[in-house]
PDB file of C-alpha atoms and ligand atoms in Angstrom:
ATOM      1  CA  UNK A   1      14.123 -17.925  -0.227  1.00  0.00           C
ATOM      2  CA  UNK A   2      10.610 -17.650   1.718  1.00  0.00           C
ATOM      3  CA  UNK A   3       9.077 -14.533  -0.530  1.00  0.00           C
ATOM      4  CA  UNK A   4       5.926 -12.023   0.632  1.00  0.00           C
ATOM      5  CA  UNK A   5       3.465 -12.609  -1.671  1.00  0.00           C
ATOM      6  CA  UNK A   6       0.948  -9.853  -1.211  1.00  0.00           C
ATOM      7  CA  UNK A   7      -0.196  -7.033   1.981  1.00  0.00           C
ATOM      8  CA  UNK A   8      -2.203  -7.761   4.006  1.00  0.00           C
ATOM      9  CA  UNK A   9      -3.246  -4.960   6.462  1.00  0.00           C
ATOM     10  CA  UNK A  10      -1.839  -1.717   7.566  1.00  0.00           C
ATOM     11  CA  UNK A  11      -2.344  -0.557  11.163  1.00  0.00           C
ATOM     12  CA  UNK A  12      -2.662   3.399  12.301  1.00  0.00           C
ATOM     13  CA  UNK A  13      -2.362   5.032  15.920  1.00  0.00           C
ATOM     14  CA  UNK A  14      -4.612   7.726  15.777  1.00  0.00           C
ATOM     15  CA  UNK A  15      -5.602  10.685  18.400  1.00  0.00           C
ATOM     16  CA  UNK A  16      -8.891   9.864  17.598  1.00  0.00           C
ATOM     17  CA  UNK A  17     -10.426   6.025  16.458  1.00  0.00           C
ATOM     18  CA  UNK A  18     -13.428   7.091  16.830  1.00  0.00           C
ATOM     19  CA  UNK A  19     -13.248   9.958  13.781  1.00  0.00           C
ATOM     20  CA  UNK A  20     -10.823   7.851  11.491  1.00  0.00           C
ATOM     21  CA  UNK A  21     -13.767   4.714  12.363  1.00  0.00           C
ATOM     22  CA  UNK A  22     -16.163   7.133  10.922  1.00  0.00           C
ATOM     23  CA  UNK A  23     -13.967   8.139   7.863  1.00  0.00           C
ATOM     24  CA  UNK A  24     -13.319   4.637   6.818  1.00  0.00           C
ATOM     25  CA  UNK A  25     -16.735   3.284   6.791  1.00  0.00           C
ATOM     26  CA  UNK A  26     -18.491   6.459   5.951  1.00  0.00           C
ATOM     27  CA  UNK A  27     -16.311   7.464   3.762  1.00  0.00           C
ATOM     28  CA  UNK A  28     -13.947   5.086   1.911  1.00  0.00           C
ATOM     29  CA  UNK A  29     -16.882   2.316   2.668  1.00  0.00           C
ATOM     30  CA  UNK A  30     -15.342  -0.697   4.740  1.00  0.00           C
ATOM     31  CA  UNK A  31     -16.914  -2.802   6.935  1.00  0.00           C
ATOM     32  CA  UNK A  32     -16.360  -2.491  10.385  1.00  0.00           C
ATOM     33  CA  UNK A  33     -16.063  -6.311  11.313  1.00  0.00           C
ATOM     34  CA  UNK A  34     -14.851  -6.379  15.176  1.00  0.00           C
ATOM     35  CA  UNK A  35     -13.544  -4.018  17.552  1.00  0.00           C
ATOM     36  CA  UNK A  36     -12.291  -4.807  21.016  1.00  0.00           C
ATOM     37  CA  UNK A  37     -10.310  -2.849  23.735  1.00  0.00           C
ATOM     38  CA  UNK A  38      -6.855  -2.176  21.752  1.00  0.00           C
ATOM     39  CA  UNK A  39      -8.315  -1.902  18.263  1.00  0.00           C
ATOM     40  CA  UNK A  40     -10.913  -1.404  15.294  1.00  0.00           C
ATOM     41  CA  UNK A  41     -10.566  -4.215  12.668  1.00  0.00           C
ATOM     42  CA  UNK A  42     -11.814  -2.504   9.003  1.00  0.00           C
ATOM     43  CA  UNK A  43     -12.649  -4.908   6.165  1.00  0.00           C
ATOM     44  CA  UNK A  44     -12.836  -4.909   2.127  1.00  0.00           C
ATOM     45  CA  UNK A  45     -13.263  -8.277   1.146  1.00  0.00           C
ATOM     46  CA  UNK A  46     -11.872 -11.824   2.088  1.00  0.00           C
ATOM     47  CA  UNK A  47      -9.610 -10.360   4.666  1.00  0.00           C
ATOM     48  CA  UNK A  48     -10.793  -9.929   8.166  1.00  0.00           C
ATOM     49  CA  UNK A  49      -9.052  -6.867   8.343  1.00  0.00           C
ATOM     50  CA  UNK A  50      -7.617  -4.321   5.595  1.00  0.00           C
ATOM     51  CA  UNK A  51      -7.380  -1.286   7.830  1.00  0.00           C
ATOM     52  CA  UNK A  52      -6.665  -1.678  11.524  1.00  0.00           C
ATOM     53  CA  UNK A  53      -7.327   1.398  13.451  1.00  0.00           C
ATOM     54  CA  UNK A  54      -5.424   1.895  17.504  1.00  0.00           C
ATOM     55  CA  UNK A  55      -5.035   5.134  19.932  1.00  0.00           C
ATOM     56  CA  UNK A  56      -1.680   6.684  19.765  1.00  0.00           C
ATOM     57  CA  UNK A  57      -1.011   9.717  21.070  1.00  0.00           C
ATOM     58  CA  UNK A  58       0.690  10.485  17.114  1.00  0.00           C
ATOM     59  CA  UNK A  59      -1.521   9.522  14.023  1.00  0.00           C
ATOM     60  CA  UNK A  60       1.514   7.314  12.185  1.00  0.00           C
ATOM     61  CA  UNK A  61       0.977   3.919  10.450  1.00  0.00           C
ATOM     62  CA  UNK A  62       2.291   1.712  13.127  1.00  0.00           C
ATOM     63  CA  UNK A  63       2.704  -1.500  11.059  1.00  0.00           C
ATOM     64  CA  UNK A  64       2.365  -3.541   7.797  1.00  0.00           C
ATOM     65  CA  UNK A  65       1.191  -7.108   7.613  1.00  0.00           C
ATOM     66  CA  UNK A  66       2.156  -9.404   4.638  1.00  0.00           C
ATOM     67  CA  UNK A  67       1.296 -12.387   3.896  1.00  0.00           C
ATOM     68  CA  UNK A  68       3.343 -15.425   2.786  1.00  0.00           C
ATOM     69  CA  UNK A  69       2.306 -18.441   0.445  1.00  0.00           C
ATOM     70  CA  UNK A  70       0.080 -20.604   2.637  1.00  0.00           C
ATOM     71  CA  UNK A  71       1.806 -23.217   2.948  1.00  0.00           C
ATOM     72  CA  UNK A  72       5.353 -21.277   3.584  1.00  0.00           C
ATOM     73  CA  UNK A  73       7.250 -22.450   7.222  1.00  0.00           C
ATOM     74  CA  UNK A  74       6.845 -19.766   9.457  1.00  0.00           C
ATOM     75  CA  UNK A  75       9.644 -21.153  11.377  1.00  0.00           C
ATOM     76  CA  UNK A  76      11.877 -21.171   8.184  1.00  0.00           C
ATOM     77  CA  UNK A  77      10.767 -17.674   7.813  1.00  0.00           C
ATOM     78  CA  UNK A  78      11.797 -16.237  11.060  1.00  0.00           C
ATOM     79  CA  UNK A  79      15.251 -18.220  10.678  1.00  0.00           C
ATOM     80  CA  UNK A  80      15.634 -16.673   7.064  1.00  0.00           C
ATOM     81  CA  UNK A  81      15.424 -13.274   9.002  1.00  0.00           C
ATOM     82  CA  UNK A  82      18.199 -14.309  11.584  1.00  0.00           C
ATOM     83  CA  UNK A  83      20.563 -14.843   8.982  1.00  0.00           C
ATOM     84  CA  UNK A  84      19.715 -11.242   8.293  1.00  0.00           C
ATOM     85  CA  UNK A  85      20.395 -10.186  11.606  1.00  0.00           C
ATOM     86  CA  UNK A  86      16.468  -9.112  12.647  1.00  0.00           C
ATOM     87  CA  UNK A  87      15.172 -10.034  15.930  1.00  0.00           C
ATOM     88  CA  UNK A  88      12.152 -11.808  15.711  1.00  0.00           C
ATOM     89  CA  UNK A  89       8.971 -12.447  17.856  1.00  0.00           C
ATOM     90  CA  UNK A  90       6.645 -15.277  17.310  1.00  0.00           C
ATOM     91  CA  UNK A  91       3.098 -14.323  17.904  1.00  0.00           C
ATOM     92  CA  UNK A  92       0.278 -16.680  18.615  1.00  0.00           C
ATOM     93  CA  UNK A  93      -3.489 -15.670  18.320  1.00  0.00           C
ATOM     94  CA  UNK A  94      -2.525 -11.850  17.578  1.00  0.00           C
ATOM     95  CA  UNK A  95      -5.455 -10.714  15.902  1.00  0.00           C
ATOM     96  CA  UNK A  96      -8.840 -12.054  14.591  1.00  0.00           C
ATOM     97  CA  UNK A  97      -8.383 -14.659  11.607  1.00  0.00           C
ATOM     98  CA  UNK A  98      -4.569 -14.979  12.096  1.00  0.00           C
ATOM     99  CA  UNK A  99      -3.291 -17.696  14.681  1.00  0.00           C
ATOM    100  CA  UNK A 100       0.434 -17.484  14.176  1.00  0.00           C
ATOM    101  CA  UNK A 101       2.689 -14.581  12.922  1.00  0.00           C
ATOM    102  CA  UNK A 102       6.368 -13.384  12.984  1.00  0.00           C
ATOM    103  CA  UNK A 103       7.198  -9.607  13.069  1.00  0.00           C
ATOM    104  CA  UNK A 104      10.171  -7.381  13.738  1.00  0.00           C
ATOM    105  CA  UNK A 105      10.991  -4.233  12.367  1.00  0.00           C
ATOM    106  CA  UNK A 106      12.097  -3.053   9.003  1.00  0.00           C
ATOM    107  CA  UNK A 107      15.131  -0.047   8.815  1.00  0.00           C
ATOM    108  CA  UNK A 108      13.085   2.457   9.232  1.00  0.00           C
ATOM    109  CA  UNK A 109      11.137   1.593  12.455  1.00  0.00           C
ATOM    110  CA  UNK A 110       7.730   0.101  10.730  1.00  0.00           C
ATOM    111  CA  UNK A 111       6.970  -3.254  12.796  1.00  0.00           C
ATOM    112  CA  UNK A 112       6.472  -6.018  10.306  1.00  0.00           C
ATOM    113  CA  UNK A 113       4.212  -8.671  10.785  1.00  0.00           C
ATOM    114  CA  UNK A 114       4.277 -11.359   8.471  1.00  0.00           C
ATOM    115  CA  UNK A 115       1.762 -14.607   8.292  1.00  0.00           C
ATOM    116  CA  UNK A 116       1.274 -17.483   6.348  1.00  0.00           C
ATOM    117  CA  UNK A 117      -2.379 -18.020   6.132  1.00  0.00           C
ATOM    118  CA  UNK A 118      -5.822 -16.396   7.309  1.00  0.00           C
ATOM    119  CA  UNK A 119      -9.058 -17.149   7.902  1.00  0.00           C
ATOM    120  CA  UNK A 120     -11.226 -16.167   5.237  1.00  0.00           C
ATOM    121  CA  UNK A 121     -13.491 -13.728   6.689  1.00  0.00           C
ATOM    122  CA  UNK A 122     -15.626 -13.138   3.312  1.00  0.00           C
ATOM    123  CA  UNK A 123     -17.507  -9.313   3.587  1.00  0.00           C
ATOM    124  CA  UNK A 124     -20.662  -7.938   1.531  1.00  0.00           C
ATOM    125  CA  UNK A 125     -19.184  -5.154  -0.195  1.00  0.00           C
ATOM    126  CA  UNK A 126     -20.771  -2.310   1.579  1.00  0.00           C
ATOM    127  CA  UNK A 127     -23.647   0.127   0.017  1.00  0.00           C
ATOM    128  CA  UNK A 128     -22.169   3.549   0.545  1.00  0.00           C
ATOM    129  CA  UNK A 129     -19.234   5.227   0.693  1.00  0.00           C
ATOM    130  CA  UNK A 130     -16.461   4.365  -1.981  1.00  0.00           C
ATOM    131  CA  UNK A 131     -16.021   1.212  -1.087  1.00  0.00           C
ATOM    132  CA  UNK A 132     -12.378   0.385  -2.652  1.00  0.00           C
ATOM    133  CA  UNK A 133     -11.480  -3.161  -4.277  1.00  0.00           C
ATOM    134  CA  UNK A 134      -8.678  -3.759  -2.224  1.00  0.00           C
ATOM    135  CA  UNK A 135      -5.639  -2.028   0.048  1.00  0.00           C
ATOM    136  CA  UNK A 136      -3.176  -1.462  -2.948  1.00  0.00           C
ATOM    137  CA  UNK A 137      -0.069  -0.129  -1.463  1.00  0.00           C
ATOM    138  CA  UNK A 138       1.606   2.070   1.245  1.00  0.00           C
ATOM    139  CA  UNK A 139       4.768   4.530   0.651  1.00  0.00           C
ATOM    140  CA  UNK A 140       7.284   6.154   2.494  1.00  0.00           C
ATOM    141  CA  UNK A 141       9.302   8.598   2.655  1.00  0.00           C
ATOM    142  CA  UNK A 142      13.005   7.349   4.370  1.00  0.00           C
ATOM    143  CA  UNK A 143      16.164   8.451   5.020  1.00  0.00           C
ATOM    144  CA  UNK A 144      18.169   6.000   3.452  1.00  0.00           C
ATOM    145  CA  UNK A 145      16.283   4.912   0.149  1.00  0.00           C
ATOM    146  CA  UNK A 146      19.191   2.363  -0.601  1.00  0.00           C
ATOM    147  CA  UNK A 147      18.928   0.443   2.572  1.00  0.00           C
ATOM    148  CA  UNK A 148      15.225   0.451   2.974  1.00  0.00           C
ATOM    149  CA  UNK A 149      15.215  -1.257  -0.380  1.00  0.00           C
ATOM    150  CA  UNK A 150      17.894  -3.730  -0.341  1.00  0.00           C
ATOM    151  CA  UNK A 151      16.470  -4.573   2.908  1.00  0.00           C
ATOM    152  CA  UNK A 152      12.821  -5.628   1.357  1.00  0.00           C
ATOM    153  CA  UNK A 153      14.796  -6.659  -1.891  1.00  0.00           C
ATOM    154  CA  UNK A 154      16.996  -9.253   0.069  1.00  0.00           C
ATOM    155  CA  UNK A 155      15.270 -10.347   2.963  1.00  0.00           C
ATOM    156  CA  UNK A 156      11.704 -10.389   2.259  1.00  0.00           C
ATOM    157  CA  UNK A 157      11.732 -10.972  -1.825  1.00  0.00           C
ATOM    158  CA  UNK A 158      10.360  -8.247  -3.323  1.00  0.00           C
ATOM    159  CA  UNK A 159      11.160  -6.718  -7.026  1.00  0.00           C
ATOM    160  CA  UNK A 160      12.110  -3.111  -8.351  1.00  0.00           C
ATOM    161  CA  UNK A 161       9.905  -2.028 -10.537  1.00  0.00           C
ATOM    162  CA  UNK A 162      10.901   1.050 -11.514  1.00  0.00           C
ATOM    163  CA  UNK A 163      12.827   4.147  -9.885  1.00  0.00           C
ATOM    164  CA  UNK A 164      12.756   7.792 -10.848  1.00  0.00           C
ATOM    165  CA  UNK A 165      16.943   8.617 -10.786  1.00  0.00           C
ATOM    166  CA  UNK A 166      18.074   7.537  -7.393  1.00  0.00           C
ATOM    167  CA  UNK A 167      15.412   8.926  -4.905  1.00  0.00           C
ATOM    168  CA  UNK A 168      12.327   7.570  -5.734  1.00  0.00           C
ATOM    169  CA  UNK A 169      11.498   3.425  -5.594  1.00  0.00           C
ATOM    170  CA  UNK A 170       8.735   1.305  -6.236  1.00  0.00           C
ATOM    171  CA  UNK A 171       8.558  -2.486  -5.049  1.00  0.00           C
ATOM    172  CA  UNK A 172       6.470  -5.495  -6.244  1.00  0.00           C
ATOM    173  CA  UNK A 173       5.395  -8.089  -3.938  1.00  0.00           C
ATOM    174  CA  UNK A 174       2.824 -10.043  -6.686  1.00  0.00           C
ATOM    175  CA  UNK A 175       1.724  -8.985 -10.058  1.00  0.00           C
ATOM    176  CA  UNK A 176       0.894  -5.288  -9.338  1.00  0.00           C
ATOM    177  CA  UNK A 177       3.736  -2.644 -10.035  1.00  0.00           C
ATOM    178  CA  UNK A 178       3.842  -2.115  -6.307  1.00  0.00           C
ATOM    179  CA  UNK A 179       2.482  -2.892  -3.065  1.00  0.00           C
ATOM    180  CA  UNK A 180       5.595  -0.427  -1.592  1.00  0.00           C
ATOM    181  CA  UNK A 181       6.948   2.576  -2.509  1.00  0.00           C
ATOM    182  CA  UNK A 182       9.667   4.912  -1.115  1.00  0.00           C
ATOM    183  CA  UNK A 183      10.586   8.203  -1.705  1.00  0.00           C
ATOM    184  CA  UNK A 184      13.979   9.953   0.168  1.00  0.00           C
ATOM    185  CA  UNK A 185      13.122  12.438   2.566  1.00  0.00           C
ATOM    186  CA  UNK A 186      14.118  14.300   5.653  1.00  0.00           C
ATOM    187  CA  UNK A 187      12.401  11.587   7.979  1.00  0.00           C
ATOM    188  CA  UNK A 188      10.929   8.383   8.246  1.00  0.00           C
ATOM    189  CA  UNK A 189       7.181   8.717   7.757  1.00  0.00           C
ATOM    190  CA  UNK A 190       4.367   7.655   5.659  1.00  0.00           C
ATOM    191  CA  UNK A 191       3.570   9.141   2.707  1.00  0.00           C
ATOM    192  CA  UNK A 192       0.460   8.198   1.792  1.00  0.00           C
ATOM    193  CA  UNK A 193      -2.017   4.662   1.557  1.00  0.00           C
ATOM    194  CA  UNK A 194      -3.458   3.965  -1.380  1.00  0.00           C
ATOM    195  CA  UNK A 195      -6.819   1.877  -2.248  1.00  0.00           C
ATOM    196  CA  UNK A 196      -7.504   0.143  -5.893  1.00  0.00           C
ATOM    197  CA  UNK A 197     -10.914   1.284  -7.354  1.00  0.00           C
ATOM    198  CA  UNK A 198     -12.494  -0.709 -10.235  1.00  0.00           C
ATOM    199  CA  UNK A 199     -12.192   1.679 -12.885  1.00  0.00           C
ATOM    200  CA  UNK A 200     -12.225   5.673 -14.387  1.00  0.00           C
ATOM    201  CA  UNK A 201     -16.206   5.449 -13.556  1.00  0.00           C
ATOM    202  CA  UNK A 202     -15.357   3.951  -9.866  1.00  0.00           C
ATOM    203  CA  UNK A 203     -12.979   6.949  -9.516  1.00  0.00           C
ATOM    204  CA  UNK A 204     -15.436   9.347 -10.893  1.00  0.00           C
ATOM    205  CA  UNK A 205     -18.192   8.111  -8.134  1.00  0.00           C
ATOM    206  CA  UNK A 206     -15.270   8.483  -5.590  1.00  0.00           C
ATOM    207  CA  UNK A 207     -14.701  12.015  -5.874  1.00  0.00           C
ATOM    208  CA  UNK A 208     -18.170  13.403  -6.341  1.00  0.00           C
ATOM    209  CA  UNK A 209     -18.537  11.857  -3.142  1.00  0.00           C
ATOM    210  CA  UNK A 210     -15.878  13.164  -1.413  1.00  0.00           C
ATOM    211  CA  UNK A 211     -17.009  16.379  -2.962  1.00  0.00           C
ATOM    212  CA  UNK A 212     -20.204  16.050  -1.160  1.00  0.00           C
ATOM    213  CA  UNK A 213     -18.552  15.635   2.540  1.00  0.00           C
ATOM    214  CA  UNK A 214     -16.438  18.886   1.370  1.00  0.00           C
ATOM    215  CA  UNK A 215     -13.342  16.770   1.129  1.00  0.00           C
ATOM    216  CA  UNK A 216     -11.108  18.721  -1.645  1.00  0.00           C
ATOM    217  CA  UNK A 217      -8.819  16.613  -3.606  1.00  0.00           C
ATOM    218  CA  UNK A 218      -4.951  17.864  -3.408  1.00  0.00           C
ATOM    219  CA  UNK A 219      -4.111  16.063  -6.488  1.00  0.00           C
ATOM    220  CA  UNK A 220      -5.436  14.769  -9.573  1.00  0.00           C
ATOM    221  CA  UNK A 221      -7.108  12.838 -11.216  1.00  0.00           C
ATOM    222  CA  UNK A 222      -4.509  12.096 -13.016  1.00  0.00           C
ATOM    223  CA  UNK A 223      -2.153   9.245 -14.634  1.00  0.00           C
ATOM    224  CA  UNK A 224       1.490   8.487 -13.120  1.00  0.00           C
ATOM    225  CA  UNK A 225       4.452   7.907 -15.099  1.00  0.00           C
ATOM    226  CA  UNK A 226       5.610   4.937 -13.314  1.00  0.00           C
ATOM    227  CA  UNK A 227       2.962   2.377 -12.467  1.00  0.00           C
ATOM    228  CA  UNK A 228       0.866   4.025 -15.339  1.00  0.00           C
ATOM    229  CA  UNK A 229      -1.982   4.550 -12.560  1.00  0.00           C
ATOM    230  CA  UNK A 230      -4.619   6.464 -12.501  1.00  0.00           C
ATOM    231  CA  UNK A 231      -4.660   8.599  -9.155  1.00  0.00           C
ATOM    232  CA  UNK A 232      -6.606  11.058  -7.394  1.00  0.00           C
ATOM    233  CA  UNK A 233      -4.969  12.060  -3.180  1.00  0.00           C
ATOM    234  CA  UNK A 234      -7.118  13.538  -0.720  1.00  0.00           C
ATOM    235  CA  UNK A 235      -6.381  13.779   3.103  1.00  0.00           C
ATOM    236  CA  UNK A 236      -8.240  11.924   5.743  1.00  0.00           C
ATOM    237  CA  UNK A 237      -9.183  13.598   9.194  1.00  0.00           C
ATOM    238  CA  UNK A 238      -5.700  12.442  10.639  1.00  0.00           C
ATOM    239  CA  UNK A 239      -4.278  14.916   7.472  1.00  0.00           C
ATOM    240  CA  UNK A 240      -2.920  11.598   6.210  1.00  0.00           C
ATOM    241  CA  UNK A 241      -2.737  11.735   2.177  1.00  0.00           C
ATOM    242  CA  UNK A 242      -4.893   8.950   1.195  1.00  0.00           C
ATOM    243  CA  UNK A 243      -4.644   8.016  -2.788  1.00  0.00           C
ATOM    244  CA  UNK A 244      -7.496   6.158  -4.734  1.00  0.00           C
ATOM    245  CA  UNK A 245      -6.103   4.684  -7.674  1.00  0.00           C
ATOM    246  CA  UNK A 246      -7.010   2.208 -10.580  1.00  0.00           C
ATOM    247  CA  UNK A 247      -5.164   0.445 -13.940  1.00  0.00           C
ATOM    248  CA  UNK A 248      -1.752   0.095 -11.979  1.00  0.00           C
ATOM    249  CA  UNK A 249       0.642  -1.820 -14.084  1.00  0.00           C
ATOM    250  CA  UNK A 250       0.731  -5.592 -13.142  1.00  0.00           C
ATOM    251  CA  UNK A 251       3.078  -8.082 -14.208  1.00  0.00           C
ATOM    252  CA  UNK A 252       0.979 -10.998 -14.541  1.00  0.00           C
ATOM    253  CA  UNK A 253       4.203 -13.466 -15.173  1.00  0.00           C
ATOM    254  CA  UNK A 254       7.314 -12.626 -13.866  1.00  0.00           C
ATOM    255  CA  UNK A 255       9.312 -14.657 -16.562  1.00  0.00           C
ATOM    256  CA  UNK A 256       8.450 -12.419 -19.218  1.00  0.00           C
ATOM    257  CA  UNK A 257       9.339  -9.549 -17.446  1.00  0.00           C
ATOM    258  CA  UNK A 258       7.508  -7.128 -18.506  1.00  0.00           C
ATOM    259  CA  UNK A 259       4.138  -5.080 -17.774  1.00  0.00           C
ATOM    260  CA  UNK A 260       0.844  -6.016 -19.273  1.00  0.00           C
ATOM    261  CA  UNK A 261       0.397  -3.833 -23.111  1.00  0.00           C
ATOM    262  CA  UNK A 262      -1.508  -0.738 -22.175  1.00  0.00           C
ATOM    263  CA  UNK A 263      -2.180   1.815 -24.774  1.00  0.00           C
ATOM    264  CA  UNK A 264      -0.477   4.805 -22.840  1.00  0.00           C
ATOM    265  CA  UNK A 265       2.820   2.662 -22.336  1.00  0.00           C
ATOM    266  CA  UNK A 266       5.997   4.770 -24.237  1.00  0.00           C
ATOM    267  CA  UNK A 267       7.924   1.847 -23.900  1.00  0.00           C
ATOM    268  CA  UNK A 268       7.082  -1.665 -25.727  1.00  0.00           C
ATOM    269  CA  UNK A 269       7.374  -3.679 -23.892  1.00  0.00           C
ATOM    270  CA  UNK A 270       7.242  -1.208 -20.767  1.00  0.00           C
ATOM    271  CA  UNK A 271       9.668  -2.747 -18.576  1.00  0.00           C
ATOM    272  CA  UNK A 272      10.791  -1.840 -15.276  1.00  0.00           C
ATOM    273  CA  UNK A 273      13.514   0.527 -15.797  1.00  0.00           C
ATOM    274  CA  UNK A 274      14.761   3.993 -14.343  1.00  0.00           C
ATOM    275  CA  UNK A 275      12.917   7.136 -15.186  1.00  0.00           C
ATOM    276  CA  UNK A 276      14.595   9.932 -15.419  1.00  0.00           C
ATOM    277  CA  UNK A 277      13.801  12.587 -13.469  1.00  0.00           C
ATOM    278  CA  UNK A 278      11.365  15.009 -14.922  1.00  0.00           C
ATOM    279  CA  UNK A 279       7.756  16.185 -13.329  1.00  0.00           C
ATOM    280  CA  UNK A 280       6.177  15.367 -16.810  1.00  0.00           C
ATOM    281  CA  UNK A 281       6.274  11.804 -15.769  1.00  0.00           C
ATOM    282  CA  UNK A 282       4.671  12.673 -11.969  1.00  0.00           C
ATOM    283  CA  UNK A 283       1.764  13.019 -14.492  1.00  0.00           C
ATOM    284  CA  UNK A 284       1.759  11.625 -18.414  1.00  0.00           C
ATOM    285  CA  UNK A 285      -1.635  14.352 -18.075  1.00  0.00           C
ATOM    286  CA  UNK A 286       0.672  17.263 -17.472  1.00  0.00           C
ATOM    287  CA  UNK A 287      -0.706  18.983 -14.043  1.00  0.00           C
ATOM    288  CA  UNK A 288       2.137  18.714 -11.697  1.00  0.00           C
ATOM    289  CA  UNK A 289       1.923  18.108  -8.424  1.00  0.00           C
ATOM    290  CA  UNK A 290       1.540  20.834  -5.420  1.00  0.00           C
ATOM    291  CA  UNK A 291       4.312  22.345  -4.402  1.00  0.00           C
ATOM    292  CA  UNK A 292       6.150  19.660  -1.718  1.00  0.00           C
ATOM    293  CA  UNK A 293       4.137  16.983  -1.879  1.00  0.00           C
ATOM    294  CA  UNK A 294       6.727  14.437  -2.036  1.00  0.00           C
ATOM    295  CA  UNK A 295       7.524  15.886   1.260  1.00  0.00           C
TER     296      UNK A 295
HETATM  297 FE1  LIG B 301       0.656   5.668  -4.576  1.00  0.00          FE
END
């Protein structure tokens, strides 16, 4: 089986590029690398793009881009998808620093593209704003939890990390605890993107700034349960939650099977298991969440 190995960009339709431009270099501190008729290309670090931004009449993310091992068959890929029943489009020259991609569209209407290799498009890390290590992870809420994750379980490789009872799933593509998650819900929408910081002092910076552009934080700081992040959520001018996050769990060697020893791990070894459900473990700090905001 051809596996995803890591994410590689998220795309948004937005009223309004222009103000989400401004909020993602002023504020969470990528680099604006290109921008053409159909789209603004926002970058972290070797990628070209991390963020890409396009008018839509609905602010939704749009798509997910994940990248393969560089040497994986493309071709192979797409025909591992037709045995799963997905149409497919090959896609040549799509988008700066990727020449050749397959997408199609996961169960709950997200278009997928998938790639084997990039150009290296190495950025300075930029001087203001937050300035984020990487794009950590997207979630979801869905309709059908089961299906949406048998569906990136089976057909594109990833791992369960953990659940919380039967309604709330988080999915490895590489070593960190997730790079998806899913939560049910009464529609198919995003829930939130996240962005890994370096560290408690990164996260501290973060929100004094966004406490200087009068951004409020909705939740935290605080430390999940599962994933044993730390987290803070605050919404961007699209009223999209976005969640800045650092010391996820990472599995560095799937063999073993287990997360890396952290000193706030219950379980030892903390493997991936199912929670039960209890809002202690939304937050091993013990400030629950706002009311509905797994919604
Ligand atoms: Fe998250």
């Amino acid at each position: 089986m051809i596996t995803v190995r890591r994410i590689g960009h998220a795309t948004f339709e937005t009223p309004d590029v222009e103000q989400l431009v401004t909020y993602y270099t002023q504020v969470l501190g990528l680099t604006l690398v290109e921008r053409d008729a159909d789209a603004a290309y926002l970058a972290s670090t070797l990628d070209h793009h991390s963020v890409v931004l396009r008018r839509g009449d609905v602010a939704r993310c749009a798509r997910l881009a994940f990248q393969l091992a560089p040497d994986a068959d493309l071709g192979a890929f797409a025909k591992q998808l037709g045995k799963h029943g997905l149409a497919t489009e090959r896609r040549h020259d799509p988008q700066p620093s990727i020449s050749d991609l397959v997408a199609f569209h996961d169960p709950k209407g997200t278009e997928i593209e998938v790639f084997a290799e990039r150009q290296f498009a190495p950025q300075r890390f930029q001087q203001a704003g937050i300035v984020p290590n990487k794009l950590g992870h997207v979630a979801f809420n869905v309709t059908d939890i089961r299906k949406v994750v048998d569906f990136y379980v089976q057909v594109l490789g990833f791992r369960e990390s953990d659940w919380m009872g039967d309604f709330f799933a988080f999915l490895r593509c590489g070593p960190d605890h997730h790079t998806l998650n899913f939560v049910k819900g009464k529609a198919d929408k995003m829930h939130h993107v996240a962005f890994e910081l370096t560290d408690w002092a990164h996260i501290e910076a973060a929100c004094d700034l966004l406490a200087r552009r009068d951004i409020p934080l909705i939740w935290g700081p605080g430390r999940h349960g599962m994933g044993h992040n730390i987290y803070t959520y605050h919404h961007n001018p699209d009223g999209q939650i976005v969640e800045l996050f650092t010391e996820l769990d990472r599995i560095n060697d799937e063999a073993l099977g287990y997360f890396e020893p952290r000193p706030w791990h219950r379980d030892r070894p903390q493997r991936p298991k199912v929670w039960e459900p209890d809002p202690a473990v939304a937050n091993l700090w013990g400030v629950p969440p706002p009311p509905n905001f797994l919604d």
